[in-house]
Amino acid sequence: MIEVRNLVKRFRQFTALRGITFSIRDGEFVAVLGVNGAGKSTLLKILSGILYPDSGEVMVNNFVPYKRKKEFLKNIALVNPQKTRLIIDLPPMDNFRLFGSAYGLGKKEVHKKAESLAQMLNVESKLKNQVRTLSFGERVKMEIILGLLHNPSVIFLDEPFIGLDFISRKQLISFLDAFKGKKTLIITSHIIEGIKELVDTVLVLHKGEIAAKMSTDEIKAILQNRVTIEVKAEQEIKLPQVFKAKEYGVYSAFVDKHDEAAILKEIENIPGILEMSVKTPELEDFVEELITSK
Ligand SMILES: Nc1ncnc2c1ncn2[C@@H]1O[C@H](COP(=O)(O)OP(=O)(O)O)[C@@H](O)[C@H]1O
Ligand SMILES: [Mg+2]
């Protein structure tokens, strides 16, 4: 169980988290989504006890994280593949033995655990190769295995998809999916694709505040009643306000299905439009609307 109440975190004059409140059940899978600088990593660092809050209350498994009690640390993992913990001159397995001993894990135990996790992630043939020789994706996987060796019940996973190709991303998603019902997962990402199928709950952070916290079922219900209208034009053109510029000459509107016909009619005679398309919206459209309307 994770309980956060009125959590504030400041870095000098800058407030990174502005009094946020939420709770997470045991076994819940939660995605914390938001653009760069939203406060996602700061939140995970506070939940895992690396940073202390300036005010508010935080409880994880009935512990105050920043007190860093042994029993607390034994049950959580913070994995941030961007910040490698692995020693690159050693093979992953030697790293696992080394880090495992810090958790009081024996050699055999570490081997067994590492091999089964590596098999699930398709990297068992790389366990004895020097970390520096691994591909980026393989290294990310090894970093995740390292975080899971001590069998934590709560996993904080910070931006694991950065730099992964879509196959590795899918593999990682189905790997995490295998822990459903067994562990609690809080995963941050600014890459949204594939996330909706993995998690139970989406928490959107924006400028240090919670823009939304919803179940994926609620989001699916909302998306069912919406469409995304995309317009491509030769150059920048003026469109009704519901349209947002995506890139040069590309606009999109995330609207209610009932308004679709009226909007298409409204824009049909606007000069300069090359292409108009109507799509089933994605979670990404929803998150974008939430944070750009703030
Ligand atoms: N140690 C720090 N010192 C000063 N500012 C920080 C520090 N850590 C984070 N911040 C600022 O807090 C904000 C949120 O950062 P972060 O939690 O890393 O965002 P996210 O992970 O969502 O991209 C950013 O504006 C960042 O610059
Ligand atoms: Mg971050």
GROMACS .gro file of C-alpha atoms and ligand atoms in nm:
model
  322
    1MET     CA    1   0.000   0.000   0.000
    2ILE     CA    2   0.129   0.344  -0.094
    3GLU     CA    3  -0.020   0.655   0.063
    4VAL     CA    4   0.084   1.003  -0.042
    5ARG     CA    5  -0.074   1.310   0.111
    6ASN     CA    6  -0.003   1.675   0.024
    7LEU     CA    7   0.347   1.589  -0.088
    8VAL     CA    8   0.562   1.891  -0.162
    9LYS     CA    9   0.918   1.878  -0.292
   10ARG     CA   10   1.126   2.186  -0.357
   11PHE     CA   11   1.467   2.229  -0.509
   12ARG     CA   12   1.570   2.571  -0.374
   13GLN     CA   13   1.302   2.814  -0.499
   14PHE     CA   14   1.168   2.567  -0.755
   15THR     CA   15   0.873   2.351  -0.652
   16ALA     CA   16   0.891   2.015  -0.833
   17LEU     CA   17   0.590   1.856  -0.657
   18ARG     CA   18   0.309   2.085  -0.554
   19GLY     CA   19   0.115   1.908  -0.284
   20ILE     CA   20   0.004   1.584  -0.448
   21THR     CA   21  -0.225   1.325  -0.292
   22PHE     CA   22  -0.299   0.970  -0.408
   23SER     CA   23  -0.292   0.610  -0.297
   24ILE     CA   24  -0.198   0.283  -0.463
   25ARG     CA   25  -0.321  -0.062  -0.361
   26ASP     CA   26  -0.099  -0.365  -0.314
   27GLY     CA   27  -0.065  -0.537  -0.649
   28GLU     CA   28  -0.176  -0.234  -0.850
   29PHE     CA   29   0.011  -0.149  -1.171
   30VAL     CA   30   0.036   0.226  -1.215
   31ALA     CA   31   0.182   0.432  -1.497
   32VAL     CA   32   0.300   0.781  -1.406
   33LEU     CA   33   0.287   0.973  -1.732
   34GLY     CA   34   0.394   1.324  -1.815
   35VAL     CA   35   0.635   1.527  -2.021
   36ASN     CA   36   0.997   1.602  -1.926
   37GLY     CA   37   1.019   1.793  -1.601
   38ALA     CA   38   0.671   1.694  -1.479
   39GLY     CA   39   0.814   1.554  -1.156
   40LYS     CA   40   0.796   1.181  -1.229
   41SER     CA   41   1.150   1.088  -1.127
   42THR     CA   42   1.133   1.312  -0.822
   43LEU     CA   43   0.819   1.129  -0.713
   44LEU     CA   44   0.984   0.787  -0.754
   45LYS     CA   45   1.291   0.900  -0.566
   46ILE     CA   46   1.074   1.012  -0.276
   47LEU     CA   47   0.872   0.690  -0.279
   48SER     CA   48   1.190   0.486  -0.269
   49GLY     CA   49   1.354   0.694   0.003
   50ILE     CA   50   1.632   0.857  -0.199
   51LEU     CA   51   1.490   1.205  -0.147
   52TYR     CA   52   1.300   1.338   0.150
   53PRO     CA   53   0.982   1.542   0.105
   54ASP     CA   54   0.967   1.906   0.219
   55SER     CA   55   0.619   1.853   0.353
   56GLY     CA   56   0.333   1.608   0.339
   57GLU     CA   57   0.315   1.241   0.424
   58VAL     CA   58   0.445   0.941   0.235
   59MET     CA   59   0.398   0.580   0.345
   60VAL     CA   60   0.508   0.277   0.144
   61ASN     CA   61   0.432  -0.069   0.288
   62ASN     CA   62   0.373   0.109   0.620
   63PHE     CA   63   0.723   0.258   0.621
   64VAL     CA   64   0.835   0.618   0.588
   65PRO     CA   65   1.067   0.578   0.285
   66TYR     CA   66   1.335   0.836   0.368
   67LYS     CA   67   1.406   0.666   0.701
   68ARG     CA   68   1.548   0.387   0.486
   69LYS     CA   69   1.482   0.103   0.729
   70LYS     CA   70   1.632  -0.231   0.622
   71GLU     CA   71   1.293  -0.404   0.611
   72PHE     CA   72   1.167  -0.129   0.382
   73LEU     CA   73   1.464  -0.140   0.143
   74LYS     CA   74   1.445  -0.521   0.120
   75ASN     CA   75   1.099  -0.496  -0.024
   76ILE     CA   76   1.138  -0.227  -0.286
   77ALA     CA   77   1.345  -0.164  -0.596
   78LEU     CA   78   1.409   0.158  -0.783
   79VAL     CA   79   1.531   0.084  -1.133
   80ASN     CA   80   1.645   0.365  -1.357
   81PRO     CA   81   1.816   0.219  -1.664
   82GLN     CA   82   1.942   0.566  -1.757
   83LYS     CA   83   2.163   0.555  -1.450
   84THR     CA   84   2.349   0.233  -1.480
   85ARG     CA   85   2.449   0.057  -1.158
   86LEU     CA   86   2.625  -0.228  -1.337
   87ILE     CA   87   3.004  -0.230  -1.338
   88ILE     CA   88   3.079  -0.233  -1.709
   89ASP     CA   89   3.405  -0.427  -1.693
   90LEU     CA   90   3.233  -0.725  -1.533
   91PRO     CA   91   2.978  -0.962  -1.684
   92PRO     CA   92   2.620  -0.923  -1.560
   93MET     CA   93   2.636  -1.245  -1.358
   94ASP     CA   94   2.939  -1.122  -1.160
   95ASN     CA   95   2.757  -0.796  -1.100
   96PHE     CA   96   2.454  -0.984  -0.978
   97ARG     CA   97   2.667  -1.190  -0.736
   98LEU     CA   98   2.830  -0.875  -0.605
   99PHE     CA   99   2.510  -0.674  -0.560
  100GLY     CA  100   2.325  -0.986  -0.442
  101SER     CA  101   2.567  -1.034  -0.155
  102ALA     CA  102   2.483  -0.681  -0.040
  103TYR     CA  103   2.125  -0.805  -0.002
  104GLY     CA  104   2.247  -1.116   0.179
  105LEU     CA  105   2.173  -1.342  -0.118
  106GLY     CA  106   2.387  -1.650  -0.171
  107LYS     CA  107   2.564  -1.735  -0.497
  108LYS     CA  108   2.327  -2.019  -0.587
  109GLU     CA  109   2.020  -1.813  -0.514
  110VAL     CA  110   2.148  -1.529  -0.731
  111HIS     CA  111   2.228  -1.766  -1.018
  112LYS     CA  112   1.889  -1.927  -1.013
  113LYS     CA  113   1.701  -1.600  -0.994
  114ALA     CA  114   1.916  -1.426  -1.257
  115GLU     CA  115   1.889  -1.715  -1.498
  116SER     CA  116   1.513  -1.734  -1.476
  117LEU     CA  117   1.471  -1.357  -1.517
  118ALA     CA  118   1.723  -1.351  -1.804
  119GLN     CA  119   1.535  -1.628  -1.976
  120MET     CA  120   1.211  -1.431  -1.953
  121LEU     CA  121   1.388  -1.130  -2.107
  122ASN     CA  122   1.572  -1.330  -2.372
  123VAL     CA  123   1.922  -1.240  -2.254
  124GLU     CA  124   2.033  -1.564  -2.086
  125SER     CA  125   2.308  -1.612  -2.346
  126LYS     CA  126   2.462  -1.277  -2.246
  127LEU     CA  127   2.496  -1.330  -1.873
  128LYS     CA  128   2.870  -1.404  -1.896
  129ASN     CA  129   2.965  -1.133  -2.145
  130GLN     CA  130   3.123  -0.812  -2.023
  131VAL     CA  131   2.856  -0.549  -1.970
  132ARG     CA  132   3.046  -0.308  -2.195
  133THR     CA  133   2.996  -0.545  -2.490
  134LEU     CA  134   2.616  -0.558  -2.453
  135SER     CA  135   2.376  -0.369  -2.672
  136PHE     CA  136   2.185  -0.085  -2.509
  137GLY     CA  137   1.866  -0.289  -2.489
  138GLU     CA  138   2.047  -0.584  -2.332
  139ARG     CA  139   2.200  -0.356  -2.075
  140VAL     CA  140   1.859  -0.214  -1.985
  141LYS     CA  141   1.731  -0.568  -1.935
  142MET     CA  142   2.029  -0.658  -1.713
  143GLU     CA  143   1.969  -0.343  -1.511
  144ILE     CA  144   1.610  -0.455  -1.454
  145ILE     CA  145   1.722  -0.805  -1.354
  146LEU     CA  146   1.961  -0.649  -1.106
  147GLY     CA  147   1.672  -0.457  -0.951
  148LEU     CA  148   1.461  -0.769  -0.914
  149LEU     CA  149   1.720  -1.009  -0.770
  150HIS     CA  150   1.613  -0.954  -0.409
  151ASN     CA  151   1.251  -1.020  -0.502
  152PRO     CA  152   1.103  -0.684  -0.401
  153SER     CA  153   0.726  -0.659  -0.367
  154VAL     CA  154   0.719  -0.300  -0.496
  155ILE     CA  155   0.901  -0.200  -0.814
  156PHE     CA  156   0.962   0.162  -0.909
  157LEU     CA  157   1.069   0.164  -1.271
  158ASP     CA  158   1.185   0.498  -1.408
  159GLU     CA  159   1.165   0.546  -1.787
  160PRO     CA  160   1.259   0.193  -1.891
  161PHE     CA  161   1.156   0.244  -2.255
  162ILE     CA  162   1.397   0.521  -2.349
  163GLY     CA  163   1.620   0.403  -2.629
  164LEU     CA  164   1.453   0.063  -2.666
  165ASP     CA  165   1.336  -0.052  -3.007
  166PHE     CA  166   0.972  -0.156  -3.033
  167ILE     CA  167   1.047  -0.528  -3.002
  168SER     CA  168   1.246  -0.484  -2.682
  169ARG     CA  169   0.972  -0.257  -2.554
  170LYS     CA  170   0.710  -0.523  -2.619
  171GLN     CA  171   0.928  -0.789  -2.456
  172LEU     CA  172   0.971  -0.572  -2.151
  173ILE     CA  173   0.599  -0.502  -2.129
  174SER     CA  174   0.512  -0.871  -2.140
  175PHE     CA  175   0.790  -0.946  -1.889
  176LEU     CA  176   0.638  -0.695  -1.648
  177ASP     CA  177   0.291  -0.827  -1.719
  178ALA     CA  178   0.401  -1.164  -1.578
  179PHE     CA  179   0.427  -1.000  -1.233
  180LYS     CA  180   0.061  -0.893  -1.233
  181GLY     CA  181  -0.101  -0.985  -0.905
  182LYS     CA  182   0.238  -1.066  -0.752
  183LYS     CA  183   0.403  -0.727  -0.724
  184THR     CA  184   0.312  -0.360  -0.717
  185LEU     CA  185   0.453  -0.166  -1.011
  186ILE     CA  186   0.492   0.208  -1.053
  187ILE     CA  187   0.636   0.283  -1.393
  188THR     CA  188   0.714   0.627  -1.531
  189SER     CA  189   0.729   0.698  -1.897
  190HIS     CA  190   0.695   0.973  -2.150
  191ILE     CA  191   0.657   0.702  -2.414
  192ILE     CA  192   0.294   0.606  -2.386
  193GLU     CA  193   0.253   0.339  -2.650
  194GLY     CA  194   0.175  -0.003  -2.506
  195ILE     CA  195   0.140   0.124  -2.150
  196LYS     CA  196  -0.239   0.118  -2.142
  197GLU     CA  197  -0.244  -0.261  -2.185
  198LEU     CA  198   0.001  -0.310  -1.899
  199VAL     CA  199  -0.134  -0.098  -1.615
  200ASP     CA  200  -0.453  -0.075  -1.410
  201THR     CA  201  -0.420   0.294  -1.341
  202VAL     CA  202  -0.280   0.599  -1.513
  203LEU     CA  203  -0.159   0.894  -1.312
  204VAL     CA  204  -0.081   1.199  -1.522
  205LEU     CA  205   0.165   1.440  -1.365
  206HIS     CA  206   0.199   1.788  -1.503
  207LYS     CA  207   0.418   2.063  -1.361
  208GLY     CA  208   0.427   1.892  -1.026
  209GLU     CA  209   0.053   1.840  -1.002
  210ILE     CA  210  -0.178   1.548  -1.071
  211ALA     CA  211  -0.368   1.627  -1.390
  212ALA     CA  212  -0.562   1.298  -1.371
  213LYS     CA  213  -0.568   0.963  -1.198
  214MET     CA  214  -0.793   0.712  -1.369
  215SER     CA  215  -0.828   0.343  -1.426
  216THR     CA  216  -0.743   0.222  -1.775
  217ASP     CA  217  -1.104   0.101  -1.803
  218GLU     CA  218  -1.232   0.453  -1.741
  219ILE     CA  219  -0.990   0.585  -2.002
  220LYS     CA  220  -1.096   0.321  -2.254
  221ALA     CA  221  -1.459   0.424  -2.201
  222ILE     CA  222  -1.370   0.789  -2.264
  223LEU     CA  223  -1.169   0.705  -2.575
  224GLN     CA  224  -1.457   0.505  -2.718
  225ASN     CA  225  -1.662   0.822  -2.741
  226ARG     CA  226  -1.389   1.028  -2.900
  227VAL     CA  227  -1.213   1.057  -3.233
  228THR     CA  228  -0.890   1.216  -3.341
  229ILE     CA  229  -0.915   1.429  -3.654
  230GLU     CA  230  -0.583   1.488  -3.823
  231VAL     CA  231  -0.526   1.754  -4.085
  232LYS     CA  232  -0.223   1.793  -4.308
  233ALA     CA  233  -0.165   2.118  -4.488
  234GLU     CA  234   0.090   2.265  -4.729
  235GLN     CA  235   0.185   2.526  -4.476
  236GLU     CA  236   0.064   2.675  -4.150
  237ILE     CA  237  -0.310   2.741  -4.174
  238LYS     CA  238  -0.580   2.871  -3.946
  239LEU     CA  239  -0.815   2.607  -3.810
  240PRO     CA  240  -1.086   2.606  -3.542
  241GLN     CA  241  -0.950   2.622  -3.187
  242VAL     CA  242  -0.995   2.251  -3.116
  243PHE     CA  243  -0.703   2.183  -3.349
  244LYS     CA  244  -0.356   2.182  -3.205
  245ALA     CA  245  -0.041   2.214  -3.409
  246LYS     CA  246   0.161   1.892  -3.397
  247GLU     CA  247   0.441   1.977  -3.631
  248TYR     CA  248   0.479   2.205  -3.933
  249GLY     CA  249   0.152   2.184  -4.127
  250VAL     CA  250   0.011   1.899  -3.918
  251TYR     CA  251  -0.279   1.955  -3.682
  252SER     CA  252  -0.495   1.731  -3.473
  253ALA     CA  253  -0.815   1.762  -3.274
  254PHE     CA  254  -0.931   1.518  -3.007
  255VAL     CA  255  -1.308   1.555  -3.003
  256ASP     CA  256  -1.638   1.399  -2.908
  257LYS     CA  257  -1.772   1.159  -3.171
  258HIS     CA  258  -2.093   1.362  -3.187
  259ASP     CA  259  -1.901   1.670  -3.300
  260GLU     CA  260  -1.703   1.494  -3.570
  261ALA     CA  261  -1.939   1.565  -3.861
  262ALA     CA  262  -1.982   1.931  -3.773
  263ILE     CA  263  -1.608   1.986  -3.742
  264LEU     CA  264  -1.532   1.812  -4.072
  265LYS     CA  265  -1.791   2.030  -4.240
  266GLU     CA  266  -1.649   2.341  -4.082
  267ILE     CA  267  -1.303   2.276  -4.220
  268GLU     CA  268  -1.385   2.120  -4.556
  269ASN     CA  269  -1.350   2.444  -4.748
  270ILE     CA  270  -1.044   2.580  -4.576
  271PRO     CA  271  -0.780   2.635  -4.843
  272GLY     CA  272  -0.444   2.463  -4.820
  273ILE     CA  273  -0.560   2.137  -4.663
  274LEU     CA  274  -0.394   1.838  -4.831
  275GLU     CA  275  -0.536   1.558  -4.624
  276MET     CA  276  -0.794   1.495  -4.353
  277SER     CA  277  -0.823   1.173  -4.156
  278VAL     CA  278  -1.027   1.047  -3.865
  279LYS     CA  279  -0.866   0.799  -3.628
  280THR     CA  280  -0.947   0.600  -3.319
  281PRO     CA  281  -0.780   0.799  -3.044
  282GLU     CA  282  -0.496   0.668  -2.831
  283LEU     CA  283  -0.411   0.721  -2.466
  284GLU     CA  284  -0.148   0.964  -2.591
  285ASP     CA  285  -0.419   1.194  -2.735
  286PHE     CA  286  -0.599   1.192  -2.404
  287VAL     CA  287  -0.287   1.271  -2.201
  288GLU     CA  288  -0.191   1.545  -2.443
  289GLU     CA  289  -0.530   1.707  -2.412
  290LEU     CA  290  -0.513   1.690  -2.033
  291ILE     CA  291  -0.179   1.862  -2.011
  292THR     CA  292  -0.225   2.119  -2.285
  293SER     CA  293  -0.556   2.238  -2.142
  294LYS     CA  294  -0.379   2.326  -1.813
  295LIG     N1  295   1.834   1.783  -0.777
  295LIG     C1  296   1.764   1.877  -0.838
  295LIG     N2  297   1.796   2.008  -0.824
  295LIG     C2  298   1.724   2.105  -0.884
  295LIG     N3  299   1.615   2.082  -0.963
  295LIG     C3  300   1.578   1.956  -0.980
  295LIG     C4  301   1.650   1.846  -0.919
  295LIG     N4  302   1.587   1.731  -0.956
  295LIG     C5  303   1.485   1.766  -1.035
  295LIG     N5  304   1.477   1.901  -1.049
  295LIG     C6  305   1.378   1.974  -1.128
  295LIG     O1  306   1.249   1.928  -1.091
  295LIG     C7  307   1.166   1.916  -1.205
  295LIG     C8  308   1.113   1.774  -1.214
  295LIG     O2  309   1.218   1.688  -1.245
  295LIG     P1  310   1.197   1.533  -1.267
  295LIG     O3  311   1.125   1.477  -1.150
  295LIG     O4  312   1.327   1.475  -1.301
  295LIG     O5  313   1.099   1.532  -1.393
  295LIG     P2  314   1.060   1.413  -1.492
  295LIG     O6  315   1.118   1.287  -1.436
  295LIG     O7  316   0.911   1.413  -1.495
  295LIG     O8  317   1.116   1.449  -1.624
  295LIG     C9  318   1.250   1.955  -1.325
  295LIG     O9  319   1.219   2.088  -1.359
  295LIG    C10  320   1.393   1.943  -1.274
  295LIG    O10  321   1.477   2.034  -1.339
  296MG      MG  322   1.249   1.151  -1.518
   0.00000   0.00000   0.00000
